[in-house]
PDB file of C-alpha atoms in Angstrom:
ATOM      1  CA  MET A  12     -71.881 359.904  62.000  1.00  0.00           C
ATOM      2  CA  GLN A  13     -72.938 356.774  60.161  1.00  0.00           C
ATOM      3  CA  ARG A  14     -72.235 353.435  61.777  1.00  0.00           C
ATOM      4  CA  ILE A  15     -71.465 350.448  59.616  1.00  0.00           C
ATOM      5  CA  TYR A  16     -72.760 347.102  60.838  1.00  0.00           C
ATOM      6  CA  SER A  17     -71.476 343.858  59.459  1.00  0.00           C
ATOM      7  CA  ILE A  18     -73.877 341.011  58.874  1.00  0.00           C
ATOM      8  CA  LEU A  19     -73.456 338.143  61.273  1.00  0.00           C
ATOM      9  CA  THR A  20     -72.831 335.090  59.090  1.00  0.00           C
ATOM     10  CA  LEU A  21     -73.323 331.610  60.473  1.00  0.00           C
ATOM     11  CA  ALA A  22     -69.544 331.172  60.814  1.00  0.00           C
ATOM     12  CA  LYS A  23     -69.228 334.459  62.754  1.00  0.00           C
ATOM     13  CA  PHE A  24     -72.220 333.539  64.889  1.00  0.00           C
ATOM     14  CA  THR A  25     -70.726 330.125  65.649  1.00  0.00           C
ATOM     15  CA  SER A  26     -67.404 331.566  66.776  1.00  0.00           C
ATOM     16  CA  THR A  27     -69.120 334.268  68.845  1.00  0.00           C
ATOM     17  CA  TYR A  28     -71.471 331.658  70.263  1.00  0.00           C
ATOM     18  CA  PHE A  29     -68.623 329.392  71.404  1.00  0.00           C
ATOM     19  CA  ILE A  30     -66.927 332.359  73.072  1.00  0.00           C
ATOM     20  CA  PHE A  31     -70.210 333.197  74.845  1.00  0.00           C
ATOM     21  CA  VAL A  32     -70.670 329.578  75.957  1.00  0.00           C
ATOM     22  CA  GLY A  33     -67.058 329.470  77.175  1.00  0.00           C
ATOM     23  CA  ILE A  34     -67.555 332.616  79.238  1.00  0.00           C
ATOM     24  CA  LEU A  35     -70.737 331.175  80.759  1.00  0.00           C
ATOM     25  CA  ILE A  36     -68.957 327.909  81.610  1.00  0.00           C
ATOM     26  CA  ALA A  37     -66.142 329.861  83.272  1.00  0.00           C
ATOM     27  CA  ILE A  38     -68.612 331.896  85.340  1.00  0.00           C
ATOM     28  CA  ILE A  39     -70.534 328.766  86.332  1.00  0.00           C
ATOM     29  CA  ALA A  40     -67.292 327.037  87.347  1.00  0.00           C
ATOM     30  CA  VAL A  41     -66.204 329.984  89.509  1.00  0.00           C
ATOM     31  CA  LEU A  42     -69.504 330.597  91.314  1.00  0.00           C
ATOM     32  CA  PRO A  43     -69.319 327.515  93.611  1.00  0.00           C
ATOM     33  CA  ILE A  44     -65.782 328.543  94.568  1.00  0.00           C
ATOM     34  CA  ILE A  45     -66.943 332.049  95.494  1.00  0.00           C
ATOM     35  CA  PHE A  46     -70.020 330.765  97.381  1.00  0.00           C
ATOM     36  CA  PRO A  47     -68.963 327.354  98.788  1.00  0.00           C
ATOM     37  CA  GLU A  48     -71.665 327.200 101.473  1.00  0.00           C
ATOM     38  CA  GLN A  49     -74.548 327.736  99.022  1.00  0.00           C
ATOM     39  CA  GLN A  50     -76.055 325.163  96.690  1.00  0.00           C
ATOM     40  CA  LEU A  51     -76.289 327.227  93.531  1.00  0.00           C
ATOM     41  CA  PHE A  52     -76.903 324.524  90.930  1.00  0.00           C
ATOM     42  CA  ILE A  53     -79.036 321.430  90.637  1.00  0.00           C
ATOM     43  CA  LYS A  54     -77.432 317.992  90.447  1.00  0.00           C
ATOM     44  CA  ASN A  55     -77.752 317.663  86.646  1.00  0.00           C
ATOM     45  CA  PHE A  56     -77.133 321.316  85.790  1.00  0.00           C
ATOM     46  CA  TRP A  57     -74.852 320.534  82.849  1.00  0.00           C
ATOM     47  CA  ILE A  58     -77.653 318.597  81.144  1.00  0.00           C
ATOM     48  CA  VAL A  59     -79.848 321.693  81.359  1.00  0.00           C
ATOM     49  CA  PHE A  60     -76.993 323.884  80.156  1.00  0.00           C
ATOM     50  CA  GLY A  61     -76.150 321.588  77.243  1.00  0.00           C
ATOM     51  CA  PHE A  62     -79.788 321.334  76.217  1.00  0.00           C
ATOM     52  CA  MET A  63     -80.222 325.109  76.206  1.00  0.00           C
ATOM     53  CA  ALA A  64     -76.949 325.623  74.335  1.00  0.00           C
ATOM     54  CA  GLY A  65     -77.966 323.109  71.693  1.00  0.00           C
ATOM     55  CA  ILE A  66     -81.547 324.291  71.227  1.00  0.00           C
ATOM     56  CA  THR A  67     -80.434 327.919  70.991  1.00  0.00           C
ATOM     57  CA  TYR A  68     -77.901 327.110  68.291  1.00  0.00           C
ATOM     58  CA  ILE A  69     -80.477 325.086  66.333  1.00  0.00           C
ATOM     59  CA  ALA A  70     -83.065 327.864  66.645  1.00  0.00           C
ATOM     60  CA  TYR A  71     -80.598 330.439  65.333  1.00  0.00           C
ATOM     61  CA  MET A  72     -79.687 328.183  62.413  1.00  0.00           C
ATOM     62  CA  LEU A  73     -83.380 327.842  61.511  1.00  0.00           C
ATOM     63  CA  VAL A  74     -83.793 331.609  61.528  1.00  0.00           C
ATOM     64  CA  ASP A  75     -80.623 332.119  59.501  1.00  0.00           C
ATOM     65  CA  ILE A  76     -81.795 329.652  56.857  1.00  0.00           C
ATOM     66  CA  GLY A  77     -85.253 331.260  56.769  1.00  0.00           C
ATOM     67  CA  ILE A  78     -83.899 334.794  56.388  1.00  0.00           C
ATOM     68  CA  LYS A  79     -81.441 333.765  53.667  1.00  0.00           C
ATOM     69  CA  ARG A  80     -84.123 331.989  51.633  1.00  0.00           C
ATOM     70  CA  ASP A  81     -86.624 334.834  51.709  1.00  0.00           C
ATOM     71  CA  PRO A  82     -85.987 337.999  53.732  1.00  0.00           C
ATOM     72  CA  GLU A  83     -89.679 338.890  53.467  1.00  0.00           C
ATOM     73  CA  VAL A  84     -90.579 335.741  55.411  1.00  0.00           C
ATOM     74  CA  GLY A  85     -87.779 336.294  57.943  1.00  0.00           C
ATOM     75  CA  ILE A  86     -90.206 337.341  60.678  1.00  0.00           C
ATOM     76  CA  MET A  87     -92.104 334.072  60.250  1.00  0.00           C
ATOM     77  CA  ALA A  88     -88.811 332.195  60.582  1.00  0.00           C
ATOM     78  CA  ILE A  89     -88.032 334.072  63.794  1.00  0.00           C
ATOM     79  CA  MET A  90     -91.476 333.389  65.236  1.00  0.00           C
ATOM     80  CA  GLY A  91     -91.265 329.732  64.198  1.00  0.00           C
ATOM     81  CA  SER A  92     -87.886 329.264  65.844  1.00  0.00           C
ATOM     82  CA  ILE A  93     -89.150 330.894  69.037  1.00  0.00           C
ATOM     83  CA  ALA A  94     -92.165 328.576  69.057  1.00  0.00           C
ATOM     84  CA  VAL A  95     -90.016 325.488  68.413  1.00  0.00           C
ATOM     85  CA  LYS A  96     -87.586 326.517  71.146  1.00  0.00           C
ATOM     86  CA  MET A  97     -90.404 327.122  73.614  1.00  0.00           C
ATOM     87  CA  ILE A  98     -92.115 323.800  72.859  1.00  0.00           C
ATOM     88  CA  PHE A  99     -88.861 321.865  73.271  1.00  0.00           C
ATOM     89  CA  CYS A 100     -88.094 323.729  76.511  1.00  0.00           C
ATOM     90  CA  MET A 101     -91.537 322.945  77.924  1.00  0.00           C
ATOM     91  CA  ALA A 102     -91.087 319.286  76.981  1.00  0.00           C
ATOM     92  CA  PHE A 103     -87.651 319.271  78.622  1.00  0.00           C
ATOM     93  CA  VAL A 104     -89.033 320.772  81.841  1.00  0.00           C
ATOM     94  CA  LEU A 105     -91.848 318.210  81.876  1.00  0.00           C
ATOM     95  CA  VAL A 106     -89.529 315.238  81.351  1.00  0.00           C
ATOM     96  CA  TYR A 107     -86.944 316.565  83.807  1.00  0.00           C
ATOM     97  CA  SER A 108     -89.525 317.232  86.521  1.00  0.00           C
ATOM     98  CA  ILE A 109     -90.939 313.715  86.124  1.00  0.00           C
ATOM     99  CA  LYS A 110     -87.521 312.010  86.168  1.00  0.00           C
ATOM    100  CA  ALA A 111     -85.606 314.079  88.733  1.00  0.00           C
ATOM    101  CA  LYS A 112     -86.725 314.666  92.258  1.00  0.00           C
ATOM    102  CA  GLY A 113     -85.157 317.520  94.135  1.00  0.00           C
ATOM    103  CA  ASN A 114     -85.347 321.209  94.861  1.00  0.00           C
ATOM    104  CA  GLY A 115     -87.957 322.565  92.431  1.00  0.00           C
ATOM    105  CA  LEU A 116     -87.203 326.215  93.143  1.00  0.00           C
ATOM    106  CA  LEU A 117     -83.503 325.710  92.458  1.00  0.00           C
ATOM    107  CA  PHE A 118     -84.353 323.969  89.167  1.00  0.00           C
ATOM    108  CA  VAL A 119     -86.630 326.836  88.122  1.00  0.00           C
ATOM    109  CA  LEU A 120     -83.958 329.413  88.955  1.00  0.00           C
ATOM    110  CA  ASN A 121     -81.249 327.445  87.108  1.00  0.00           C
ATOM    111  CA  PHE A 122     -83.392 326.726  84.061  1.00  0.00           C
ATOM    112  CA  PHE A 123     -84.753 330.217  83.562  1.00  0.00           C
ATOM    113  CA  SER A 124     -81.458 331.959  84.224  1.00  0.00           C
ATOM    114  CA  VAL A 125     -79.798 329.834  81.530  1.00  0.00           C
ATOM    115  CA  TYR A 126     -82.854 330.233  79.252  1.00  0.00           C
ATOM    116  CA  PHE A 127     -82.808 334.015  79.535  1.00  0.00           C
ATOM    117  CA  LEU A 128     -79.045 334.269  79.024  1.00  0.00           C
ATOM    118  CA  PHE A 129     -79.146 332.204  75.836  1.00  0.00           C
ATOM    119  CA  THR A 130     -82.294 333.941  74.595  1.00  0.00           C
ATOM    120  CA  ALA A 131     -80.774 337.386  75.174  1.00  0.00           C
ATOM    121  CA  PHE A 132     -77.687 336.356  73.207  1.00  0.00           C
ATOM    122  CA  GLU A 133     -79.817 334.965  70.373  1.00  0.00           C
ATOM    123  CA  ILE A 134     -81.933 338.120  70.194  1.00  0.00           C
ATOM    124  CA  TYR A 135     -78.826 340.303  70.157  1.00  0.00           C
ATOM    125  CA  CYS A 136     -77.450 338.339  67.195  1.00  0.00           C
ATOM    126  CA  LEU A 137     -80.784 338.407  65.368  1.00  0.00           C
ATOM    127  CA  LEU A 138     -81.064 342.156  65.848  1.00  0.00           C
ATOM    128  CA  ARG A 139     -77.597 342.604  64.362  1.00  0.00           C
ATOM    129  CA  ASN A 140     -78.747 340.829  61.216  1.00  0.00           C
ATOM    130  CA  LEU A 141     -82.054 342.680  61.051  1.00  0.00           C
ATOM    131  CA  ARG A 142     -80.284 346.016  61.571  1.00  0.00           C
ATOM    132  CA  HIS A 143     -78.068 345.169  58.633  1.00  0.00           C
ATOM    133  CA  GLN A 144     -81.129 344.500  56.462  1.00  0.00           C
ATOM    134  CA  ASN A 145     -82.653 347.869  57.413  1.00  0.00           C
ATOM    135  CA  LEU A 146     -79.518 349.714  56.285  1.00  0.00           C
ATOM    136  CA  LYS A 147     -79.789 348.316  52.744  1.00  0.00           C
TER     137      LYS A 147
END
């Protein structure tokens, strides 16, 4: 049986991305209600969340532009977007750790859980596009 995969255009990615972000926001809003006695999130969690949401969307747009311009250089676009995302995330962690004083372990857990969730979503979407290119 042959499966047909549709390419994930930027408009489809954007709508899927907003659904994903909405689901994450709903889960994050419900967790303190389920565990009221635990401090699950840092004081400025929504800044971290917004930063990761924004940088992930920008990184995907860079890859999408790179793949559309020259599919042969698509891997370089992917690697470049990963490097840009990582550099901006390291800068964010540095600035945040200098400015905010608080529970460092909780910040690390919050930051990396959000980082991995957004990165997993981005990789899933990139693999959908690359799978479509392999079927051509």
